[in-house]
Amino acid sequence: MAHFAKIGLNSKVIEVLSIHNNELKDSNGVEQEVNGIDFLTKLTGYPIWKQTSYNNNIRKNFAGIGYTYDEDRDAFIPPKPFNSWILNESTCLWNAPVAYPQDDNQYRWNESTLTWDIVEV
């Protein structure tokens, strides 16, 4: 299956649909993104789609509703979880400004103190 993100206002993903890979194949049997976009445009009447991949083979991350498609990076970026977090340019994922502790405890980010707090289980 091939997956496509429907891109709305402000480049936000508003839907993700899957279609059979055969819909992407050209006359030589090679998968082409444009064929999937054409198929979905005819099917839905909506023209703005970008292919996404569970394997992160294209566009850095699998698109989800609420993600942003960044045309300059050609990447899907998830919503920013906290104001202090910083975009990792190579993965297009958000990183805390302080590294997650490397021990056996579980932690939760505390935005007011900019620290990781231990979660009592």
CSV table of C-alpha atoms in Angstrom, one decimal:
chain,number,residue,atom,x,y,z
A,1,MET,CA,0.0,0.0,0.0
A,2,ALA,CA,1.1,3.5,-0.7
A,3,HIS,CA,0.2,6.3,1.7
A,4,PHE,CA,-0.6,9.9,0.9
A,5,ALA,CA,-1.1,13.0,3.1
A,6,LYS,CA,-3.8,15.5,2.2
A,7,ILE,CA,-2.3,18.9,2.7
A,8,GLY,CA,-4.6,21.8,3.9
A,9,LEU,CA,-4.1,25.4,5.0
A,10,ASN,CA,-0.7,26.4,6.4
A,11,SER,CA,0.7,23.1,5.0
A,12,LYS,CA,-1.1,21.1,7.7
A,13,VAL,CA,-1.9,17.4,7.2
A,14,ILE,CA,-5.6,17.0,7.4
A,15,GLU,CA,-6.0,13.3,6.3
A,16,VAL,CA,-3.8,10.3,5.4
A,17,LEU,CA,-5.1,7.8,2.8
A,18,SER,CA,-3.7,4.6,1.5
A,19,ILE,CA,-4.1,3.3,-2.0
A,20,HIS,CA,-2.9,0.2,-3.8
A,21,ASN,CA,0.7,0.5,-5.2
A,22,ASN,CA,-0.7,-0.4,-8.7
A,23,GLU,CA,-2.2,3.1,-8.8
A,24,LEU,CA,1.3,4.6,-8.8
A,25,LYS,CA,2.7,2.5,-11.7
A,26,ASP,CA,3.5,4.1,-15.0
A,27,SER,CA,3.5,2.3,-18.4
A,28,ASN,CA,6.8,0.8,-17.5
A,29,GLY,CA,5.6,-0.6,-14.2
A,30,VAL,CA,7.6,2.0,-12.2
A,31,GLU,CA,5.9,3.6,-9.2
A,32,GLN,CA,5.5,7.4,-9.7
A,33,GLU,CA,4.2,9.7,-6.9
A,34,VAL,CA,2.5,11.9,-9.5
A,35,ASN,CA,0.3,8.9,-10.5
A,36,GLY,CA,-0.9,8.5,-7.0
A,37,ILE,CA,-1.7,12.2,-6.7
A,38,ASP,CA,-3.6,12.1,-10.0
A,39,PHE,CA,-5.6,9.1,-8.8
A,40,LEU,CA,-6.5,10.7,-5.4
A,41,THR,CA,-7.3,14.0,-7.1
A,42,LYS,CA,-9.8,12.3,-9.4
A,43,LEU,CA,-11.2,10.2,-6.6
A,44,THR,CA,-11.6,13.0,-4.0
A,45,GLY,CA,-11.6,16.2,-6.1
A,46,TYR,CA,-8.9,17.6,-3.8
A,47,PRO,CA,-5.5,18.4,-5.5
A,48,ILE,CA,-2.9,18.7,-2.8
A,49,TRP,CA,-1.3,15.4,-1.8
A,50,LYS,CA,2.2,14.3,-0.8
A,51,GLN,CA,3.3,10.7,-0.5
A,52,THR,CA,4.5,9.5,2.9
A,53,SER,CA,6.2,6.3,4.1
A,54,TYR,CA,5.9,4.2,7.2
A,55,ASN,CA,9.6,3.3,6.7
A,56,ASN,CA,10.5,7.0,6.6
A,57,ASN,CA,12.1,6.4,3.2
A,58,ILE,CA,10.8,9.7,2.0
A,59,ARG,CA,10.0,13.0,3.7
A,60,LYS,CA,11.7,12.1,7.0
A,61,ASN,CA,8.6,11.0,9.0
A,62,PHE,CA,5.3,9.3,8.3
A,63,ALA,CA,2.7,12.0,8.1
A,64,GLY,CA,-0.1,12.2,10.7
A,65,ILE,CA,-3.0,14.5,11.1
A,66,GLY,CA,-1.8,17.8,12.5
A,67,TYR,CA,1.7,17.4,11.1
A,68,THR,CA,3.1,20.1,8.9
A,69,TYR,CA,4.6,19.5,5.5
A,70,ASP,CA,7.7,21.7,5.1
A,71,GLU,CA,8.3,22.2,1.4
A,72,ASP,CA,11.9,23.5,1.9
A,73,ARG,CA,12.9,20.4,3.9
A,74,ASP,CA,10.6,18.1,1.9
A,75,ALA,CA,9.6,16.6,5.2
A,76,PHE,CA,6.7,16.0,7.5
A,77,ILE,CA,7.2,17.6,10.9
A,78,PRO,CA,5.1,16.6,13.9
A,79,PRO,CA,3.4,19.2,16.1
A,80,LYS,CA,5.9,20.9,18.5
A,81,PRO,CA,5.2,19.3,21.9
A,82,PHE,CA,6.6,22.1,24.0
A,83,ASN,CA,7.7,25.7,23.3
A,84,SER,CA,11.3,25.0,24.4
A,85,TRP,CA,11.9,22.0,22.2
A,86,ILE,CA,14.2,22.4,19.2
A,87,LEU,CA,13.8,20.9,15.7
A,88,ASN,CA,16.4,18.4,14.8
A,89,GLU,CA,17.2,19.3,11.2
A,90,SER,CA,18.4,15.9,10.2
A,91,THR,CA,15.4,14.0,11.5
A,92,CYS,CA,12.7,16.7,11.5
A,93,LEU,CA,11.7,15.6,15.0
A,94,TRP,CA,11.6,17.8,18.1
A,95,ASN,CA,14.2,17.4,20.8
A,96,ALA,CA,14.1,18.6,24.3
A,97,PRO,CA,16.8,21.3,25.2
A,98,VAL,CA,18.1,18.8,27.8
A,99,ALA,CA,18.9,15.2,26.9
A,100,TYR,CA,16.7,12.5,28.3
A,101,PRO,CA,18.4,10.8,31.3
A,102,GLN,CA,20.1,7.5,30.5
A,103,ASP,CA,19.1,5.3,33.4
A,104,ASP,CA,16.3,2.9,34.3
A,105,ASN,CA,13.8,5.6,35.5
A,106,GLN,CA,10.9,6.9,33.6
A,107,TYR,CA,10.7,10.7,33.0
A,108,ARG,CA,8.2,13.4,32.0
A,109,TRP,CA,9.3,16.7,30.5
A,110,ASN,CA,8.6,19.7,32.8
A,111,GLU,CA,8.3,22.8,30.7
A,112,SER,CA,8.2,25.2,33.6
A,113,THR,CA,11.6,24.1,34.9
A,114,LEU,CA,13.0,22.8,31.6
A,115,THR,CA,14.0,19.5,33.2
A,116,TRP,CA,13.0,15.9,33.2
A,117,ASP,CA,11.0,14.8,36.2
A,118,ILE,CA,11.0,11.2,37.4
A,119,VAL,CA,7.6,9.5,37.0
A,120,GLU,CA,6.7,7.5,40.1
A,121,VAL,CA,5.2,4.1,39.0
